[in-house]
mmCIF file of C-alpha atoms and ligand atoms in Angstrom:
data_model
loop_
_atom_site.group_PDB
_atom_site.id
_atom_site.type_symbol
_atom_site.label_atom_id
_atom_site.label_comp_id
_atom_site.label_asym_id
_atom_site.label_seq_id
_atom_site.Cartn_x
_atom_site.Cartn_y
_atom_site.Cartn_z
ATOM 1 C CA MET A 217 29.206 -13.964 -1.474
ATOM 2 C CA LYS A 218 25.939 -12.106 -0.988
ATOM 3 C CA GLN A 219 26.129 -8.710 0.693
ATOM 4 C CA ILE A 220 23.850 -7.797 3.607
ATOM 5 C CA PHE A 221 22.580 -4.217 3.419
ATOM 6 C CA PHE A 222 22.270 -2.648 6.861
ATOM 7 C CA THR A 223 22.106 0.716 5.089
ATOM 8 C CA PRO A 224 19.072 2.757 6.235
ATOM 9 C CA GLY A 225 17.389 2.901 2.841
ATOM 10 C CA PRO A 226 17.526 1.550 0.287
ATOM 11 C CA ALA A 227 18.069 -1.425 2.518
ATOM 12 C CA GLU A 228 18.242 -5.197 2.382
ATOM 13 C CA LEU A 229 15.185 -6.545 0.583
ATOM 14 C CA TYR A 230 12.677 -8.485 2.665
ATOM 15 C CA PHE A 231 13.862 -12.071 2.412
ATOM 16 C CA THR A 232 10.807 -13.217 0.447
ATOM 17 C CA VAL A 233 10.996 -10.529 -2.263
ATOM 18 C CA LYS A 234 13.105 -12.590 -4.651
ATOM 19 C CA SER A 235 10.553 -15.384 -4.942
ATOM 20 C CA HIS A 236 7.623 -12.951 -5.241
ATOM 21 C CA LEU A 237 9.489 -11.088 -7.966
ATOM 22 C CA LYS A 238 10.023 -14.287 -9.948
ATOM 23 C CA LYS A 239 6.366 -15.156 -9.628
ATOM 24 C CA ALA A 240 5.344 -11.622 -10.676
ATOM 25 C CA LEU A 241 7.422 -11.940 -13.837
ATOM 26 C CA ASN A 242 5.962 -15.365 -14.584
ATOM 27 C CA GLU A 243 2.483 -13.903 -14.152
ATOM 28 C CA GLN A 244 3.466 -10.870 -16.336
ATOM 29 C CA VAL A 245 2.345 -8.468 -13.606
ATOM 30 C CA PRO A 246 4.373 -5.481 -14.975
ATOM 31 C CA SER A 247 2.396 -5.610 -18.226
ATOM 32 C CA ILE A 248 -1.158 -5.734 -16.888
ATOM 33 C CA SER A 249 -3.468 -2.732 -17.262
ATOM 34 C CA HIS A 250 -3.907 -0.569 -14.195
ATOM 35 C CA ARG A 251 -7.609 -0.484 -15.079
ATOM 36 C CA SER A 252 -7.956 -4.281 -15.079
ATOM 37 C CA ALA A 253 -9.698 -6.439 -12.489
ATOM 38 C CA GLN A 254 -6.336 -8.127 -11.874
ATOM 39 C CA PHE A 255 -4.810 -4.821 -10.781
ATOM 40 C CA GLN A 256 -7.842 -3.954 -8.657
ATOM 41 C CA SER A 257 -7.403 -7.179 -6.724
ATOM 42 C CA ILE A 258 -3.666 -6.470 -6.213
ATOM 43 C CA PHE A 259 -4.536 -2.973 -4.909
ATOM 44 C CA GLN A 260 -7.174 -4.472 -2.613
ATOM 45 C CA GLU A 261 -4.808 -7.122 -1.272
ATOM 46 C CA ALA A 262 -2.109 -4.527 -0.492
ATOM 47 C CA GLU A 263 -4.639 -2.241 1.182
ATOM 48 C CA GLU A 264 -6.246 -4.975 3.290
ATOM 49 C CA ASN A 265 -2.901 -6.390 4.396
ATOM 50 C CA LEU A 266 -1.705 -2.912 5.404
ATOM 51 C CA ARG A 267 -4.915 -2.263 7.338
ATOM 52 C CA ASN A 268 -4.428 -5.509 9.264
ATOM 53 C CA LEU A 269 -0.692 -5.165 9.797
ATOM 54 C CA LEU A 270 -0.889 -1.559 11.033
ATOM 55 C CA ASP A 271 -4.301 -1.883 12.691
ATOM 56 C CA LEU A 272 -5.695 1.085 10.746
ATOM 57 C CA PRO A 273 -9.069 2.475 11.855
ATOM 58 C CA ASP A 274 -11.960 2.382 9.362
ATOM 59 C CA ASN A 275 -11.941 6.158 8.829
ATOM 60 C CA TYR A 276 -8.490 5.890 7.204
ATOM 61 C CA HIS A 277 -7.776 5.634 3.497
ATOM 62 C CA VAL A 278 -4.717 4.090 1.847
ATOM 63 C CA PHE A 279 -3.269 5.937 -1.173
ATOM 64 C CA PHE A 280 -0.239 5.196 -3.346
ATOM 65 C CA THR A 281 2.228 7.831 -4.581
ATOM 66 C CA GLY A 282 5.694 7.899 -6.102
ATOM 67 C CA SER A 283 7.627 8.436 -2.856
ATOM 68 C CA ALA A 284 7.505 9.948 0.630
ATOM 69 C CA THR A 285 9.112 13.099 -0.759
ATOM 70 C CA GLU A 286 6.106 13.458 -3.027
ATOM 71 C CA ILE A 287 3.802 13.066 -0.011
ATOM 72 C CA TRP A 288 5.523 16.005 1.726
ATOM 73 C CA GLU A 289 4.508 18.175 -1.211
ATOM 74 C CA ARG A 290 0.988 16.743 -1.400
ATOM 75 C CA ILE A 291 0.449 17.277 2.343
ATOM 76 C CA ILE A 292 1.285 20.957 2.026
ATOM 77 C CA GLN A 293 -0.804 21.395 -1.137
ATOM 78 C CA ASN A 294 -3.857 19.606 0.244
ATOM 79 C CA LEU A 295 -3.831 20.419 3.939
ATOM 80 C CA VAL A 296 -2.202 23.826 4.450
ATOM 81 C CA ALA A 297 -3.357 27.226 3.196
ATOM 82 C CA LYS A 298 -0.844 29.197 5.207
ATOM 83 C CA ARG A 299 0.552 27.828 8.464
ATOM 84 C CA SER A 300 2.276 24.540 9.253
ATOM 85 C CA TYR A 301 4.443 23.806 12.289
ATOM 86 C CA HIS A 302 7.435 21.493 11.970
ATOM 87 C CA TYR A 303 9.404 19.655 14.631
ATOM 88 C CA VAL A 304 12.884 19.216 13.145
ATOM 89 C CA ASN A 305 15.354 16.635 14.453
ATOM 90 C CA GLY A 306 17.571 16.358 11.380
ATOM 91 C CA ALA A 307 17.792 16.536 7.592
ATOM 92 C CA PHE A 308 14.567 14.761 6.627
ATOM 93 C CA SER A 309 12.261 16.756 8.902
ATOM 94 C CA GLU A 310 14.111 19.889 7.766
ATOM 95 C CA ARG A 311 13.457 19.030 4.114
ATOM 96 C CA PHE A 312 9.704 18.852 4.771
ATOM 97 C CA TYR A 313 9.833 22.313 6.366
ATOM 98 C CA ARG A 314 11.707 23.676 3.305
ATOM 99 C CA ILE A 315 9.101 22.230 0.955
ATOM 100 C CA ALA A 316 6.390 24.158 2.820
ATOM 101 C CA GLN A 317 8.448 27.321 2.259
ATOM 102 C CA GLU A 318 9.076 26.493 -1.396
ATOM 103 C CA LEU A 319 5.322 26.110 -1.903
ATOM 104 C CA GLY A 320 4.803 29.636 -0.583
ATOM 105 C CA ARG A 321 3.373 28.792 2.844
ATOM 106 C CA SER A 322 4.503 30.348 6.126
ATOM 107 C CA PRO A 323 5.790 27.385 8.147
ATOM 108 C CA ILE A 324 7.155 27.679 11.676
ATOM 109 C CA VAL A 325 10.029 25.472 12.755
ATOM 110 C CA GLN A 326 11.177 24.111 16.102
ATOM 111 C CA THR A 327 14.674 22.694 15.629
ATOM 112 C CA ALA A 328 16.527 20.413 18.034
ATOM 113 C CA PRO A 329 20.321 20.406 18.432
ATOM 114 C CA ALA A 330 21.833 17.454 16.513
ATOM 115 C CA GLY A 331 21.196 14.147 18.262
ATOM 116 C CA GLU A 332 18.417 15.564 20.414
ATOM 117 C CA CYS A 333 14.656 15.568 20.069
ATOM 118 C CA ALA A 334 12.781 18.856 19.552
ATOM 119 C CA LEU A 335 11.055 19.931 22.754
ATOM 120 C CA VAL A 336 7.326 19.881 22.530
ATOM 121 C CA ASP A 337 5.804 23.008 24.033
ATOM 122 C CA SER A 338 2.222 23.280 22.831
ATOM 123 C CA SER A 339 1.949 26.888 23.970
ATOM 124 C CA LYS A 340 4.337 27.840 21.140
ATOM 125 C CA ILE A 341 1.982 26.549 18.460
ATOM 126 C CA SER A 342 -0.190 29.449 17.354
ATOM 127 C CA ALA A 343 -3.958 29.118 17.014
ATOM 128 C CA ASP A 344 -3.825 29.611 13.219
ATOM 129 C CA THR A 345 -1.698 26.443 12.789
ATOM 130 C CA GLU A 346 -3.400 24.114 10.314
ATOM 131 C CA LEU A 347 -0.936 21.233 10.391
ATOM 132 C CA ILE A 348 1.693 19.977 12.827
ATOM 133 C CA ALA A 349 4.442 17.814 11.356
ATOM 134 C CA PHE A 350 6.428 15.197 13.242
ATOM 135 C CA THR A 351 9.139 12.935 11.916
ATOM 136 C CA GLN A 352 8.726 9.977 14.233
ATOM 137 C CA ASN A 353 12.042 8.479 13.202
ATOM 138 C CA GLU A 354 14.672 10.911 11.921
ATOM 139 C CA THR A 355 16.804 8.731 9.647
ATOM 140 C CA SER A 356 19.696 11.213 9.514
ATOM 141 C CA THR A 357 20.358 11.302 13.270
ATOM 142 C CA GLY A 358 18.645 8.234 14.744
ATOM 143 C CA VAL A 359 16.339 10.338 16.928
ATOM 144 C CA ALA A 360 12.897 8.834 17.572
ATOM 145 C CA HIS A 361 10.150 11.210 18.666
ATOM 146 C CA PRO A 362 8.260 9.794 21.697
ATOM 147 C CA LEU A 363 4.678 8.951 20.715
ATOM 148 C CA LYS A 364 3.275 10.532 23.874
ATOM 149 C CA ASP A 365 4.588 13.957 22.743
ATOM 150 C CA ILE A 366 2.808 13.567 19.416
ATOM 151 C CA TYR A 367 -0.486 12.537 21.024
ATOM 152 C CA GLN A 368 -0.259 15.332 23.574
ATOM 153 C CA VAL A 369 0.116 17.974 20.854
ATOM 154 C CA ARG A 370 -2.908 16.563 19.043
ATOM 155 C CA GLN A 371 -4.948 16.872 22.245
ATOM 156 C CA SER A 372 -3.862 20.428 22.932
ATOM 157 C CA HIS A 373 -4.482 21.493 19.292
ATOM 158 C CA PRO A 374 -7.598 19.579 18.261
ATOM 159 C CA ASN A 375 -8.207 21.831 15.246
ATOM 160 C CA ALA A 376 -4.835 21.185 13.619
ATOM 161 C CA ILE A 377 -4.046 18.136 11.518
ATOM 162 C CA VAL A 378 -1.198 16.019 12.892
ATOM 163 C CA ALA A 379 1.055 14.479 10.214
ATOM 164 C CA VAL A 380 3.611 11.795 11.048
ATOM 165 C CA ASP A 381 6.550 10.868 8.835
ATOM 166 C CA ALA A 382 6.865 7.152 9.603
ATOM 167 C CA VAL A 383 9.194 6.285 6.719
ATOM 168 C CA SER A 384 11.948 4.524 8.634
ATOM 169 C CA THR A 385 9.880 3.284 11.576
ATOM 170 C CA LEU A 386 7.003 1.323 10.048
ATOM 171 C CA PRO A 387 5.911 -1.423 10.309
ATOM 172 C CA TYR A 388 7.742 -1.654 13.633
ATOM 173 C CA MET A 389 6.238 1.326 15.480
ATOM 174 C CA PRO A 390 2.727 0.700 16.909
ATOM 175 C CA LEU A 391 1.215 4.105 16.056
ATOM 176 C CA ASP A 392 -2.215 4.896 17.484
ATOM 177 C CA TYR A 393 -3.822 6.224 14.316
ATOM 178 C CA THR A 394 -6.803 7.582 16.259
ATOM 179 C CA GLN A 395 -4.438 10.105 17.866
ATOM 180 C CA ILE A 396 -2.990 11.430 14.587
ATOM 181 C CA ASP A 397 -4.517 12.311 11.208
ATOM 182 C CA THR A 398 -2.076 11.153 8.580
ATOM 183 C CA ALA A 399 1.068 9.020 8.374
ATOM 184 C CA TYR A 400 3.180 8.037 5.402
ATOM 185 C CA PHE A 401 6.173 5.995 4.292
ATOM 186 C CA SER A 402 8.291 4.875 1.352
ATOM 187 C CA VAL A 403 8.677 1.134 0.959
ATOM 188 C CA GLN A 404 12.478 0.856 0.599
ATOM 189 C CA LYS A 405 13.151 1.110 4.337
ATOM 190 C CA GLY A 406 11.325 -1.037 6.911
ATOM 191 C CA PHE A 407 9.222 -2.884 4.342
ATOM 192 C CA GLY A 408 12.296 -4.117 2.486
ATOM 193 C CA LEU A 409 11.039 -3.397 -1.031
ATOM 194 C CA PRO A 410 12.539 -1.772 -4.130
ATOM 195 C CA ALA A 411 12.241 2.046 -4.014
ATOM 196 C CA GLY A 412 9.707 3.991 -6.066
ATOM 197 C CA LEU A 413 6.474 3.705 -4.093
ATOM 198 C CA GLY A 414 5.041 5.924 -1.360
ATOM 199 C CA VAL A 415 2.120 4.965 0.882
ATOM 200 C CA TRP A 416 -0.079 7.740 2.285
ATOM 201 C CA LEU A 417 -2.509 6.949 5.095
ATOM 202 C CA VAL A 418 -5.109 9.699 5.662
ATOM 203 C CA ASN A 419 -8.228 9.993 7.801
ATOM 204 C CA ASP A 420 -11.514 11.685 6.963
ATOM 205 C CA ARG A 421 -10.451 14.962 8.578
ATOM 206 C CA CYS A 422 -7.713 15.323 5.943
ATOM 207 C CA LEU A 423 -10.202 14.739 3.143
ATOM 208 C CA ALA A 424 -12.586 17.323 4.588
ATOM 209 C CA LYS A 425 -9.771 19.857 4.829
ATOM 210 C CA ALA A 426 -8.734 19.281 1.200
ATOM 211 C CA GLU A 427 -12.327 19.653 0.028
ATOM 212 C CA GLN A 428 -12.602 22.930 1.880
ATOM 213 C CA LEU A 429 -9.232 24.188 0.598
ATOM 214 C CA VAL A 430 -9.969 23.425 -3.061
ATOM 215 C CA LYS A 431 -12.755 26.029 -2.963
ATOM 216 C CA GLN A 432 -10.188 28.788 -2.437
ATOM 217 C CA GLN A 433 -6.940 27.609 -4.069
ATOM 218 C CA SER A 434 -5.208 24.897 -6.085
ATOM 219 C CA ILE A 435 -4.533 21.670 -4.198
ATOM 220 C CA GLY A 436 -2.569 20.135 -7.068
ATOM 221 C CA SER A 437 -3.826 17.938 -9.845
ATOM 222 C CA TYR A 438 -3.744 14.138 -10.262
ATOM 223 C CA HIS A 439 -2.552 13.356 -6.728
ATOM 224 C CA SER A 440 -4.884 15.713 -4.852
ATOM 225 C CA LEU A 441 -6.708 13.922 -2.034
ATOM 226 C CA PRO A 442 -10.145 14.023 -3.742
ATOM 227 C CA SER A 443 -8.599 12.603 -6.924
ATOM 228 C CA LEU A 444 -6.760 9.847 -5.027
ATOM 229 C CA LEU A 445 -9.965 9.019 -3.133
ATOM 230 C CA ALA A 446 -12.157 8.817 -6.228
ATOM 231 C CA LYS A 447 -9.827 6.239 -7.774
ATOM 232 C CA ALA A 448 -9.046 4.353 -4.561
ATOM 233 C CA GLN A 449 -12.758 3.701 -4.081
ATOM 234 C CA LYS A 450 -12.447 1.607 -7.247
ATOM 235 C CA HIS A 451 -9.114 0.122 -6.092
ATOM 236 C CA GLN A 452 -7.305 2.172 -8.686
ATOM 237 C CA THR A 453 -4.860 5.072 -8.923
ATOM 238 C CA PRO A 454 -5.205 8.283 -11.001
ATOM 239 C CA GLU A 455 -2.037 7.551 -13.014
ATOM 240 C CA THR A 456 -0.294 4.404 -14.225
ATOM 241 C CA PRO A 457 1.280 3.425 -10.914
ATOM 242 C CA ASN A 458 4.177 1.237 -9.854
ATOM 243 C CA VAL A 459 2.103 -1.920 -10.310
ATOM 244 C CA LEU A 460 5.015 -4.225 -9.547
ATOM 245 C CA GLY A 461 5.774 -2.269 -6.359
ATOM 246 C CA ILE A 462 2.160 -2.500 -5.182
ATOM 247 C CA TYR A 463 2.153 -6.234 -5.979
ATOM 248 C CA LEU A 464 5.344 -6.807 -3.955
ATOM 249 C CA LEU A 465 3.931 -4.707 -1.092
ATOM 250 C CA ALA A 466 0.809 -6.893 -1.040
ATOM 251 C CA LYS A 467 2.934 -10.056 -0.879
ATOM 252 C CA VAL A 468 5.461 -8.847 1.697
ATOM 253 C CA THR A 469 2.782 -7.436 4.021
ATOM 254 C CA GLY A 470 1.077 -10.841 3.697
ATOM 255 C CA ASP A 471 4.308 -12.529 4.792
ATOM 256 C CA MET A 472 4.660 -10.096 7.700
ATOM 257 C CA LEU A 473 1.116 -10.902 8.822
ATOM 258 C CA THR A 474 1.941 -14.611 8.727
ATOM 259 C CA LYS A 475 5.040 -14.017 10.808
ATOM 260 C CA GLY A 476 3.076 -11.792 13.196
ATOM 261 C CA ILE A 477 3.602 -8.113 13.927
ATOM 262 C CA ASP A 478 4.269 -8.846 17.606
ATOM 263 C CA VAL A 479 7.126 -11.174 16.678
ATOM 264 C CA ILE A 480 8.547 -8.503 14.342
ATOM 265 C CA ARG A 481 8.311 -5.887 17.108
ATOM 266 C CA ASN A 482 9.924 -8.089 19.747
ATOM 267 C CA GLU A 483 12.759 -9.095 17.425
ATOM 268 C CA THR A 484 13.371 -5.452 16.499
ATOM 269 C CA LYS A 485 13.704 -4.476 20.170
ATOM 270 C CA PHE A 486 15.939 -7.445 20.896
ATOM 271 C CA LYS A 487 18.316 -6.707 17.988
ATOM 272 C CA ALA A 488 18.433 -2.987 18.814
ATOM 273 C CA GLY A 489 19.191 -3.788 22.452
ATOM 274 C CA MET A 490 22.167 -5.932 21.473
ATOM 275 C CA MET A 491 23.544 -3.317 19.079
ATOM 276 C CA TYR A 492 23.212 -0.426 21.541
ATOM 277 C CA GLN A 493 24.859 -2.504 24.242
ATOM 278 C CA MET A 494 27.891 -3.217 22.068
ATOM 279 C CA LEU A 495 28.118 0.473 21.022
ATOM 280 C CA SER A 496 27.989 1.582 24.658
ATOM 281 C CA GLU A 497 30.650 -0.881 25.803
ATOM 282 C CA HIS A 498 33.047 -0.426 22.880
ATOM 283 C CA ALA A 499 35.858 2.072 23.501
ATOM 284 C CA LYS A 500 35.635 3.671 20.032
ATOM 285 C CA PHE A 501 31.858 3.871 19.573
ATOM 286 C CA THR A 502 29.229 5.968 21.318
ATOM 287 C CA PRO A 503 25.508 5.999 20.522
ATOM 288 C CA PHE A 504 24.943 9.438 18.954
ATOM 289 C CA VAL A 505 21.588 9.956 20.675
ATOM 290 C CA GLU A 506 22.351 10.414 24.346
ATOM 291 C CA LYS A 507 18.889 10.057 25.842
ATOM 292 C CA GLU A 508 17.698 6.482 25.784
ATOM 293 C CA GLU A 509 14.031 7.436 25.344
ATOM 294 C CA HIS A 510 14.955 9.224 22.086
ATOM 295 C CA ARG A 511 17.019 6.401 20.592
ATOM 296 C CA SER A 512 15.565 4.850 17.473
ATOM 297 C CA LYS A 513 15.186 1.077 17.416
ATOM 298 C CA THR A 514 15.184 0.955 13.616
ATOM 299 C CA VAL A 515 17.979 3.371 12.622
ATOM 300 C CA ILE A 516 20.919 3.196 15.004
ATOM 301 C CA VAL A 517 23.478 5.983 14.747
ATOM 302 C CA ALA A 518 26.898 5.962 16.427
ATOM 303 C CA GLU A 519 29.817 8.360 16.791
ATOM 304 C CA THR A 520 33.064 6.796 15.595
ATOM 305 C CA GLN A 521 35.737 9.382 16.440
ATOM 306 C CA ASN A 522 36.174 10.098 12.705
ATOM 307 C CA HIS A 523 36.748 6.437 11.875
ATOM 308 C CA SER A 524 33.571 5.841 9.917
ATOM 309 C CA SER A 525 35.159 5.330 6.488
ATOM 310 C CA LYS A 526 37.617 2.772 7.885
ATOM 311 C CA ILE A 527 34.815 0.890 9.655
ATOM 312 C CA ILE A 528 32.577 0.948 6.597
ATOM 313 C CA GLU A 529 35.423 -0.347 4.433
ATOM 314 C CA GLU A 530 36.393 -3.158 6.802
ATOM 315 C CA LEU A 531 32.828 -4.334 7.262
ATOM 316 C CA GLY A 532 32.390 -4.146 3.504
ATOM 317 C CA GLN A 533 35.180 -6.701 3.106
ATOM 318 C CA SER A 534 32.978 -9.076 5.098
ATOM 319 C CA GLN A 535 30.009 -8.200 2.824
ATOM 320 C CA LEU A 536 28.337 -6.255 5.630
ATOM 321 C CA LEU A 537 27.154 -2.858 4.367
ATOM 322 C CA ILE A 538 26.301 -0.060 6.782
ATOM 323 C CA GLY A 539 25.520 3.621 6.223
ATOM 324 C CA ASP A 540 27.872 6.583 6.589
ATOM 325 C CA GLY A 541 26.897 9.637 8.625
ATOM 326 C CA TYR A 542 24.297 11.860 6.969
ATOM 327 C CA GLY A 543 25.265 15.249 5.520
ATOM 328 C CA THR A 544 27.757 17.021 7.767
ATOM 329 C CA PHE A 545 28.224 13.818 9.785
ATOM 330 C CA LYS A 546 29.769 11.959 6.853
ATOM 331 C CA GLY A 547 33.050 10.445 8.028
ATOM 332 C CA LYS A 548 32.068 10.852 11.674
ATOM 333 C CA HIS A 549 28.989 8.700 12.186
ATOM 334 C CA ILE A 550 27.840 5.292 11.105
ATOM 335 C CA ARG A 551 24.152 4.471 10.611
ATOM 336 C CA ILE A 552 22.785 0.955 10.916
ATOM 337 C CA ALA A 553 19.341 -0.162 9.824
ATOM 338 C CA ASN A 554 17.547 -2.644 12.044
ATOM 339 C CA PHE A 555 14.584 -3.552 9.863
ATOM 340 C CA PRO A 556 12.235 -6.571 9.923
ATOM 341 C CA THR A 557 14.241 -8.368 7.225
ATOM 342 C CA HIS A 558 17.435 -8.356 9.302
ATOM 343 C CA SER A 559 17.556 -11.627 11.227
ATOM 344 C CA LYS A 560 18.954 -11.974 14.736
ATOM 345 C CA GLU A 561 21.777 -14.082 13.275
ATOM 346 C CA GLN A 562 22.700 -11.353 10.780
ATOM 347 C CA MET A 563 22.652 -8.707 13.493
ATOM 348 C CA ILE A 564 24.850 -10.834 15.765
ATOM 349 C CA LEU A 565 27.273 -11.323 12.882
ATOM 350 C CA LEU A 566 27.475 -7.551 12.385
ATOM 351 C CA ILE A 567 27.907 -6.885 16.104
ATOM 352 C CA ASP A 568 30.692 -9.488 16.349
ATOM 353 C CA LYS A 569 32.574 -7.954 13.424
ATOM 354 C CA MET A 570 32.135 -4.434 14.759
ATOM 355 C CA SER A 571 33.303 -5.271 18.248
ATOM 356 C CA THR A 572 36.654 -6.554 16.995
ATOM 357 C CA ILE A 573 37.249 -3.651 14.601
ATOM 358 C CA LEU A 574 39.589 -0.692 15.481
HETATM 359 C C1 PLP B 767 14.003 8.201 3.232
HETATM 360 C C2 PLP B 767 13.146 9.149 3.962
HETATM 361 C C3 PLP B 767 12.283 10.034 3.302
HETATM 362 C C4 PLP B 767 12.233 10.174 1.800
HETATM 363 O O1 PLP B 767 11.881 8.992 1.160
HETATM 364 P P1 PLP B 767 11.932 8.969 -0.463
HETATM 365 O O2 PLP B 767 11.505 7.594 -0.806
HETATM 366 O O3 PLP B 767 13.339 9.269 -0.850
HETATM 367 O O4 PLP B 767 11.008 10.009 -0.931
HETATM 368 C C5 PLP B 767 11.490 10.857 4.074
HETATM 369 N N1 PLP B 767 11.526 10.827 5.414
HETATM 370 C C6 PLP B 767 12.345 9.993 6.085
HETATM 371 C C7 PLP B 767 12.348 10.006 7.575
HETATM 372 C C8 PLP B 767 13.181 9.126 5.383
HETATM 373 O O5 PLP B 767 13.991 8.296 6.047
#
């Protein structure tokens, strides 16, 4: 029997991927040149579909990288000479902060206690801050940063660039891209695609900053913003990219557009509501994030009174795969992905199984 991956990345593939993959192999997509017209039209299709699906403003560019982890490094190289400010709600946001340190910058961190959301106090952000980093959906703890906090910081610090890690929240979260400067994701979470492709959305302010920075220091090589831009204007990438990944992204975003982003958003809320309700009513589960306004709709984390391995094993016998706690929460938490590919029926099946366990 087929397993259903509710793991928060890699996750269950979008339900149309299998047929697109077959077609890609029939069309020999993995062998085509990344300088061919065929590739340029695949790039263009992926870009246009993403622009429509996410409602990206015209002053945004769409670039492809190897992963979101790579984008962390590129953001620091291209957009920060010295000072970045990081809101940390768990392991992923923390990793970004560490990368800024590893690259020799002087980042400042504002860390929340586990399961809480870092308090936004704009007066703590110094005037020399060049970039402010948010992780909208912290995949390790299930904390979602309220959008109004992010927009408020942008307004109070108009000279800083606001970067949003949207890896495990897109395409669900309706970000207002006019109130941030860059957002990015890997495709193996909410987009339901094989891993190995990062998508970096940047506005003109980011490009201007990189062009200014390159006059005084290295901003990296093949994946610097000016290099990515020069190729993207021709619907190409500097290196030989993950052509198959970009092809599948074009197709799956096309399917999501056909389904409708509003339908995807409503279904996501509905499924999350059902799951949180069961977790709240069940004697042995508690949603890890206490405050409702900080609870993620796409990565749902629960306390299990140290029963997580037993729960994971039992659900596994029914071919339902969920995630263990992240890092120090291994054995204590469970993490459940609620992505666009997970149908209401699949979520109800999981909830039914979980409510009779223990
Ligand atoms: C998974 C994840 C990443 C890293 O993605 P990679 O594809 O492994 O580079 C970064 N941020 C968040 C919030 C994530 O969930």
